[in-house]
């Protein structure tokens, strides 16, 4: 069954790749005209006819499916797509008539969203966020009756890092410097190699960070990004939205969804033979949706491959805390690259992290960061410019990002409560 | 002086418009090659020579200014640009040697960021956010000693609107339905016309909402967006990033930065004569940075103009609470359109709102929404798809958006405290 699904995915991607050779942004037609799909696409033709009829009946609207950005029309985002919409409709039906369906509840497992399924937040994290949202509490003695002393202390420490203690102000476009430094210290402690707050870009979850890198790297449909299959659909969606080409590589189900460098090489060569400039390799480790954890030796080969082929390594490492087997361990790609002797001058490498995954699963907070290393200073400036166009990410998400990278230590008094929270978390 | 600045702005824009006729996304050159700027751009030529020299000295990096997306390279975002960077450098200098400069502090006024200049948050809003961040507080009797009863009540009401009371879960891609309904009720109370929560898209501030609409509407550099000059640079940046053409219209300084429909018509005709399809009109009302407040009659003409010309009306209404003269009043464009008898079928209209402006100025919370009306159902689905690609906006920002559109009423007990907060706010 799983093999069948993989084959089906291969065919679907092969079909979408054939489609990718069409120009991504044709010259716009006048608002009244309808661009004709090619006769080889019968379902598109049916949709075109239906649209043509509805448009002529209702006059000529300023915006129709035929006059929007075709990249928007073409991209797919299945985790919030048709199946979810169908489930929402069923839920409304259940609400109106509870007897109408052979079940009485819908559990949404379309996306990792543990709090929606009953996971409780980690108390320490929420205490700190609550205090930072209302810093006036820190001056009141009654606060000690409601909040742990560790959370009060941490909230003070965090507010001291924020200029003017103003959690209501826009921060630096990369995020509050003091929080970035704290995250960098957490990365250094995890990896055993130096990390700098100057390389951290705090973002509203990992997704906007991925979009920023795609926006930077993709110039046209002739630029390709290597992505795993099975994949998390953010990547195919973001590549399509930015007008690039999705270059798939297949994880090997037989070897526990292994990532083979031979397969990467084969796909890069094939893409290049079609005139595609491969810009970057996306690796999701631990895997999503496949759950594999890459071995150190395998990671070294991947780093070497990127170095040899001149690729940016985009390391989706948001599941670094979600490993549920004893003999596996997470190693960040930066740690691997540094352990091989590669420095900041050798390899452009971006690591994505998020507060939405791990034992915390704080999806609604929209916190995350990317650690950007190995780019020239002038390219770094451009990444900063892209980050600055939305001014900054939300400060609560920034604070929570610093907390997950520097959680309470064993010595402090709230540890017992914190650990009981963790035990509840990875459901 | 001001006239001089306006003239200078006109010339700068005319120059950038000439530049906009270049193809926005040329075919990528091989990584090692450097695309040659035209000889008519001496400063670009100097930069090109400098880059060519640095690249050949350091080998061929996988990513350089010559191989990134040229749209990223070209766009400008002055509010976080060179002057700010210079100020940050001066600040570091001051920090190292306080006597080195003839001043001892830098106040950043590059962007509206009142909390960074000492404005205090509105207590009621922060109390509610603090409680929603740590809902366990609501079960404790000590909470009443720290929080106002109104805030406790409102926090309960909000949590009841959030499925599972889970402020840590991703919400619906448009935002929590109950919060959207509350915002819609606030809009209806403000305008005297119906509003629907189904038309609200909650976003991480107004900027991402603007990007979403640009992404939807812009197909190529042949699509133009009418924008005011002077403008807030988000618009020129977003249009450039999405590969469209910035079509300026000039506000008339003589009439208090008035917006004349004749000027709009002239600019649309001129753009069309150059082969540009004008897709939308951006109106910033109240104006940014000009501060003008449009009169009802003027707004009616603008609505009529959009209707006649087949344009989407993008109404930046984030400064709706920032009016400091007695004889002016804010009217939303939706209210104006409805008062003219136009329904949802007649005019595509998007209104942007943000928690970062108004008397609250909560920039760091990254909350905001757009109210999307007048689009076909199938186009609406595409807007939903674009919204869904980042999953949802941050829940604290969503909650705060509902609070600013439904602030405390006069009858409730915290009103005095709330009003004292407001009096402090608009500095």
mmCIF file of N, CA and C in Angstrom, chain B residues 19-99:
data_model
loop_
_atom_site.group_PDB
_atom_site.id
_atom_site.type_symbol
_atom_site.label_atom_id
_atom_site.label_comp_id
_atom_site.label_asym_id
_atom_site.label_seq_id
_atom_site.Cartn_x
_atom_site.Cartn_y
_atom_site.Cartn_z
ATOM 1 N N UNK B 19 12.879 52.807 -15.274
ATOM 2 C CA UNK B 19 13.572 51.547 -14.985
ATOM 3 C C UNK B 19 12.631 50.356 -15.008
ATOM 4 N N UNK B 20 11.339 50.610 -14.677
ATOM 5 C CA UNK B 20 10.388 49.496 -14.556
ATOM 6 C C UNK B 20 10.081 48.833 -15.884
ATOM 7 N N UNK B 21 10.479 49.460 -17.005
ATOM 8 C CA UNK B 21 10.198 48.830 -18.290
ATOM 9 C C UNK B 21 11.189 47.708 -18.587
ATOM 10 N N UNK B 22 12.244 47.615 -17.786
ATOM 11 C CA UNK B 22 13.152 46.473 -17.972
ATOM 12 C C UNK B 22 12.441 45.202 -17.541
ATOM 13 N N UNK B 23 12.754 44.062 -18.176
ATOM 14 C CA UNK B 23 12.101 42.832 -17.713
ATOM 15 C C UNK B 23 12.459 42.568 -16.257
ATOM 16 N N UNK B 24 11.448 42.179 -15.467
ATOM 17 C CA UNK B 24 11.672 42.035 -14.027
ATOM 18 C C UNK B 24 12.454 40.777 -13.692
ATOM 19 N N UNK B 25 12.299 39.728 -14.485
ATOM 20 C CA UNK B 25 12.972 38.473 -14.147
ATOM 21 C C UNK B 25 13.668 37.916 -15.378
ATOM 22 N N UNK B 26 14.880 38.411 -15.679
ATOM 23 C CA UNK B 26 15.585 37.898 -16.849
ATOM 24 C C UNK B 26 15.966 36.435 -16.648
ATOM 25 N N UNK B 27 16.217 35.744 -17.740
ATOM 26 C CA UNK B 27 16.670 34.358 -17.625
ATOM 27 C C UNK B 27 17.951 34.333 -16.811
ATOM 28 N N UNK B 28 18.052 33.388 -15.883
ATOM 29 C CA UNK B 28 19.240 33.384 -15.033
ATOM 30 C C UNK B 28 20.500 33.066 -15.828
ATOM 31 N N UNK B 29 21.559 33.767 -15.501
ATOM 32 C CA UNK B 29 22.851 33.466 -16.092
ATOM 33 C C UNK B 29 23.477 32.343 -15.276
ATOM 34 N N UNK B 30 24.475 31.629 -15.849
ATOM 35 C CA UNK B 30 25.182 30.642 -15.020
ATOM 36 C C UNK B 30 25.750 31.320 -13.774
ATOM 37 N N UNK B 31 25.927 30.551 -12.702
ATOM 38 C CA UNK B 31 26.331 31.124 -11.423
ATOM 39 C C UNK B 31 27.603 31.955 -11.536
ATOM 40 N N UNK B 32 28.500 31.560 -12.435
ATOM 41 C CA UNK B 32 29.789 32.242 -12.503
ATOM 42 C C UNK B 32 29.701 33.555 -13.280
ATOM 43 N N UNK B 33 28.680 33.689 -14.123
ATOM 44 C CA UNK B 33 28.631 34.875 -14.984
ATOM 45 C C UNK B 33 28.087 36.078 -14.229
ATOM 46 N N UNK B 34 28.417 37.258 -14.680
ATOM 47 C CA UNK B 34 27.891 38.489 -14.087
ATOM 48 C C UNK B 34 27.093 39.202 -15.155
ATOM 49 N N UNK B 35 25.830 39.456 -14.872
ATOM 50 C CA UNK B 35 25.046 40.161 -15.888
ATOM 51 C C UNK B 35 25.542 41.603 -15.955
ATOM 52 N N UNK B 36 25.614 42.146 -17.145
ATOM 53 C CA UNK B 36 26.163 43.491 -17.336
ATOM 54 C C UNK B 36 25.043 44.498 -17.252
ATOM 55 N N UNK B 37 25.173 45.501 -16.389
ATOM 56 C CA UNK B 37 24.178 46.575 -16.398
ATOM 57 C C UNK B 37 24.332 47.407 -17.664
ATOM 58 N N UNK B 38 23.260 48.123 -18.021
ATOM 59 C CA UNK B 38 23.344 48.954 -19.220
ATOM 60 C C UNK B 38 24.305 50.109 -18.950
ATOM 61 N N UNK B 39 24.968 50.611 -19.995
ATOM 62 C CA UNK B 39 25.965 51.674 -19.802
ATOM 63 C C UNK B 39 25.331 52.967 -19.296
ATOM 64 N N UNK B 40 23.982 53.063 -19.394
ATOM 65 C CA UNK B 40 23.335 54.301 -18.968
ATOM 66 C C UNK B 40 23.215 54.394 -17.449
ATOM 67 N N UNK B 41 23.674 53.383 -16.725
ATOM 68 C CA UNK B 41 23.536 53.400 -15.261
ATOM 69 C C UNK B 41 24.922 53.381 -14.630
ATOM 70 N N UNK B 42 25.558 54.559 -14.494
ATOM 71 C CA UNK B 42 26.947 54.569 -14.038
ATOM 72 C C UNK B 42 27.132 53.996 -12.631
ATOM 73 N N UNK B 43 26.192 54.285 -11.690
ATOM 74 C CA UNK B 43 26.395 53.780 -10.333
ATOM 75 C C UNK B 43 26.238 52.270 -10.318
ATOM 76 N N UNK B 44 25.281 51.736 -11.111
ATOM 77 C CA UNK B 44 25.119 50.285 -11.190
ATOM 78 C C UNK B 44 26.384 49.666 -11.783
ATOM 79 N N UNK B 45 26.994 50.380 -12.747
ATOM 80 C CA UNK B 45 28.214 49.873 -13.376
ATOM 81 C C UNK B 45 29.348 49.775 -12.353
ATOM 82 N N UNK B 46 29.461 50.817 -11.501
ATOM 83 C CA UNK B 46 30.507 50.798 -10.474
ATOM 84 C C UNK B 46 30.284 49.625 -9.518
ATOM 85 N N UNK B 47 29.024 49.431 -9.137
ATOM 86 C CA UNK B 47 28.718 48.332 -8.226
ATOM 87 C C UNK B 47 29.038 46.999 -8.878
ATOM 88 N N UNK B 48 28.716 46.907 -10.172
ATOM 89 C CA UNK B 48 28.971 45.677 -10.925
ATOM 90 C C UNK B 48 30.465 45.367 -10.963
ATOM 91 N N UNK B 49 31.287 46.422 -11.196
ATOM 92 C CA UNK B 49 32.729 46.207 -11.257
ATOM 93 C C UNK B 49 33.255 45.746 -9.896
ATOM 94 N N UNK B 50 32.746 46.399 -8.846
ATOM 95 C CA UNK B 50 33.200 46.037 -7.496
ATOM 96 C C UNK B 50 32.836 44.586 -7.195
ATOM 97 N N UNK B 51 31.613 44.188 -7.582
ATOM 98 C CA UNK B 51 31.182 42.817 -7.320
ATOM 99 C C UNK B 51 32.005 41.831 -8.141
ATOM 100 N N UNK B 52 32.254 42.200 -9.399
ATOM 101 C CA UNK B 52 33.016 41.306 -10.271
ATOM 102 C C UNK B 52 34.381 41.029 -9.667
ATOM 103 N N UNK B 53 35.000 42.107 -9.112
ATOM 104 C CA UNK B 53 36.327 41.931 -8.546
ATOM 105 C C UNK B 53 36.276 41.066 -7.289
ATOM 106 N N UNK B 54 35.286 41.343 -6.417
ATOM 107 C CA UNK B 54 35.245 40.593 -5.157
ATOM 108 C C UNK B 54 34.916 39.129 -5.435
ATOM 109 N N UNK B 55 34.065 38.861 -6.447
ATOM 110 C CA UNK B 55 33.685 37.484 -6.744
ATOM 111 C C UNK B 55 34.879 36.700 -7.271
ATOM 112 N N UNK B 56 35.643 37.328 -8.200
ATOM 113 C CA UNK B 56 36.742 36.564 -8.767
ATOM 114 C C UNK B 56 37.823 36.316 -7.718
ATOM 115 N N UNK B 57 37.925 37.245 -6.748
ATOM 116 C CA UNK B 57 38.930 37.046 -5.701
ATOM 117 C C UNK B 57 38.551 35.897 -4.772
ATOM 118 N N UNK B 58 37.261 35.779 -4.491
ATOM 119 C CA UNK B 58 36.840 34.808 -3.481
ATOM 120 C C UNK B 58 36.336 33.511 -4.095
ATOM 121 N N UNK B 59 36.526 33.293 -5.398
ATOM 122 C CA UNK B 59 35.968 32.113 -6.047
ATOM 123 C C UNK B 59 34.542 32.393 -6.472
ATOM 124 N N UNK B 60 33.774 31.348 -6.678
ATOM 125 C CA UNK B 60 32.410 31.521 -7.152
ATOM 126 C C UNK B 60 31.432 31.056 -6.091
ATOM 127 N N UNK B 61 30.917 31.966 -5.288
ATOM 128 C CA UNK B 61 29.987 31.524 -4.253
ATOM 129 C C UNK B 61 28.670 31.081 -4.889
ATOM 130 N N UNK B 62 27.974 30.100 -4.290
ATOM 131 C CA UNK B 62 26.707 29.641 -4.856
ATOM 132 C C UNK B 62 25.679 30.769 -4.966
ATOM 133 N N UNK B 63 25.785 31.754 -4.069
ATOM 134 C CA UNK B 63 24.821 32.853 -4.097
ATOM 135 C C UNK B 63 25.587 34.170 -4.041
ATOM 136 N N UNK B 64 25.320 35.041 -5.007
ATOM 137 C CA UNK B 64 25.916 36.376 -4.987
ATOM 138 C C UNK B 64 24.850 37.363 -5.423
ATOM 139 N N UNK B 65 25.154 38.644 -5.346
ATOM 140 C CA UNK B 65 24.174 39.649 -5.773
ATOM 141 C C UNK B 65 23.767 39.447 -7.230
ATOM 142 N N UNK B 66 24.631 38.810 -7.992
ATOM 143 C CA UNK B 66 24.323 38.616 -9.410
ATOM 144 C C UNK B 66 23.475 37.393 -9.669
ATOM 145 N N UNK B 67 23.293 36.571 -8.657
ATOM 146 C CA UNK B 67 22.508 35.349 -8.880
ATOM 147 C C UNK B 67 21.288 35.265 -7.975
ATOM 148 N N UNK B 68 21.001 36.339 -7.224
ATOM 149 C CA UNK B 68 19.749 36.314 -6.450
ATOM 150 C C UNK B 68 18.635 36.874 -7.324
ATOM 151 N N UNK B 69 17.430 36.697 -6.867
ATOM 152 C CA UNK B 69 16.244 37.222 -7.529
ATOM 153 C C UNK B 69 16.411 38.732 -7.730
ATOM 154 N N UNK B 70 16.435 39.206 -8.970
ATOM 155 C CA UNK B 70 16.668 40.645 -9.189
ATOM 156 C C UNK B 70 15.586 41.529 -8.582
ATOM 157 N N UNK B 71 14.394 40.967 -8.371
ATOM 158 C CA UNK B 71 13.336 41.773 -7.736
ATOM 159 C C UNK B 71 13.722 42.115 -6.304
ATOM 160 N N UNK B 72 14.372 41.168 -5.636
ATOM 161 C CA UNK B 72 14.843 41.418 -4.264
ATOM 162 C C UNK B 72 15.911 42.508 -4.280
ATOM 163 N N UNK B 73 16.817 42.400 -5.254
ATOM 164 C CA UNK B 73 17.907 43.378 -5.343
ATOM 165 C C UNK B 73 17.359 44.788 -5.575
ATOM 166 N N UNK B 74 16.302 44.884 -6.394
ATOM 167 C CA UNK B 74 15.831 46.197 -6.830
ATOM 168 C C UNK B 74 14.935 46.913 -5.831
ATOM 169 N N UNK B 75 14.182 46.163 -5.026
ATOM 170 C CA UNK B 75 13.218 46.868 -4.191
ATOM 171 C C UNK B 75 13.915 47.623 -3.059
ATOM 172 N N UNK B 76 13.262 48.703 -2.650
ATOM 173 C CA UNK B 76 13.818 49.545 -1.580
ATOM 174 C C UNK B 76 12.817 49.612 -0.446
ATOM 175 N N UNK B 77 13.324 49.693 0.793
ATOM 176 C CA UNK B 77 12.422 49.829 1.928
ATOM 177 C C UNK B 77 13.065 50.798 2.916
ATOM 178 N N UNK B 78 12.856 52.078 2.591
ATOM 179 C CA UNK B 78 13.642 53.123 3.247
ATOM 180 C C UNK B 78 13.418 53.199 4.752
ATOM 181 N N UNK B 79 12.213 52.836 5.248
ATOM 182 C CA UNK B 79 11.985 53.009 6.683
ATOM 183 C C UNK B 79 12.879 52.091 7.515
ATOM 184 N N UNK B 80 13.459 51.085 6.887
ATOM 185 C CA UNK B 80 14.449 50.248 7.560
ATOM 186 C C UNK B 80 15.764 50.245 6.771
ATOM 187 N N UNK B 81 16.023 51.321 6.053
ATOM 188 C CA UNK B 81 17.145 51.350 5.119
ATOM 189 C C UNK B 81 18.395 52.017 5.659
ATOM 190 N N UNK B 82 19.107 52.710 4.784
ATOM 191 C CA UNK B 82 20.449 53.224 5.081
ATOM 192 C C UNK B 82 20.497 54.183 6.265
ATOM 193 N N UNK B 83 19.490 55.070 6.362
ATOM 194 C CA UNK B 83 19.521 56.066 7.446
ATOM 195 C C UNK B 83 19.413 55.365 8.799
ATOM 196 N N UNK B 84 18.551 54.342 8.854
ATOM 197 C CA UNK B 84 18.393 53.600 10.113
ATOM 198 C C UNK B 84 19.694 52.878 10.460
ATOM 199 N N UNK B 85 20.298 52.269 9.448
ATOM 200 C CA UNK B 85 21.559 51.565 9.692
ATOM 201 C C UNK B 85 22.624 52.549 10.193
ATOM 202 N N UNK B 86 22.664 53.744 9.598
ATOM 203 C CA UNK B 86 23.611 54.768 10.039
ATOM 204 C C UNK B 86 23.335 55.150 11.499
ATOM 205 N N UNK B 87 22.057 55.305 11.839
ATOM 206 C CA UNK B 87 21.697 55.648 13.225
ATOM 207 C C UNK B 87 22.142 54.550 14.185
ATOM 208 N N UNK B 88 21.962 53.292 13.750
ATOM 209 C CA UNK B 88 22.377 52.177 14.615
ATOM 210 C C UNK B 88 23.883 52.185 14.825
ATOM 211 N N UNK B 89 24.623 52.523 13.779
ATOM 212 C CA UNK B 89 26.084 52.614 13.924
ATOM 213 C C UNK B 89 26.471 53.737 14.890
ATOM 214 N N UNK B 90 25.793 54.890 14.752
ATOM 215 C CA UNK B 90 26.066 56.006 15.667
ATOM 216 C C UNK B 90 25.760 55.608 17.107
ATOM 217 N N UNK B 91 24.684 54.836 17.272
ATOM 218 C CA UNK B 91 24.290 54.407 18.621
ATOM 219 C C UNK B 91 25.377 53.523 19.242
ATOM 220 N N UNK B 92 25.913 52.632 18.421
ATOM 221 C CA UNK B 92 26.998 51.778 18.917
ATOM 222 C C UNK B 92 28.211 52.624 19.297
ATOM 223 N N UNK B 93 28.482 53.644 18.486
ATOM 224 C CA UNK B 93 29.600 54.553 18.755
ATOM 225 C C UNK B 93 29.378 55.260 20.094
ATOM 226 N N UNK B 94 28.138 55.745 20.282
ATOM 227 C CA UNK B 94 27.772 56.421 21.536
ATOM 228 C C UNK B 94 27.960 55.494 22.730
ATOM 229 N N UNK B 95 27.592 54.225 22.515
ATOM 230 C CA UNK B 95 27.675 53.241 23.584
ATOM 231 C C UNK B 95 29.134 53.032 23.998
ATOM 232 N N UNK B 96 30.004 52.940 22.973
ATOM 233 C CA UNK B 96 31.438 52.734 23.249
ATOM 234 C C UNK B 96 32.076 53.967 23.865
ATOM 235 N N UNK B 97 31.745 55.135 23.308
ATOM 236 C CA UNK B 97 32.365 56.378 23.751
ATOM 237 C C UNK B 97 31.308 57.486 23.831
ATOM 238 N N UNK B 98 30.670 57.644 24.995
ATOM 239 C CA UNK B 98 29.535 58.574 25.140
ATOM 240 C C UNK B 98 29.878 60.024 24.804
ATOM 241 N N UNK B 99 31.171 60.368 24.797
ATOM 242 C CA UNK B 99 31.559 61.751 24.526
ATOM 243 C C UNK B 99 31.838 62.004 23.045
#
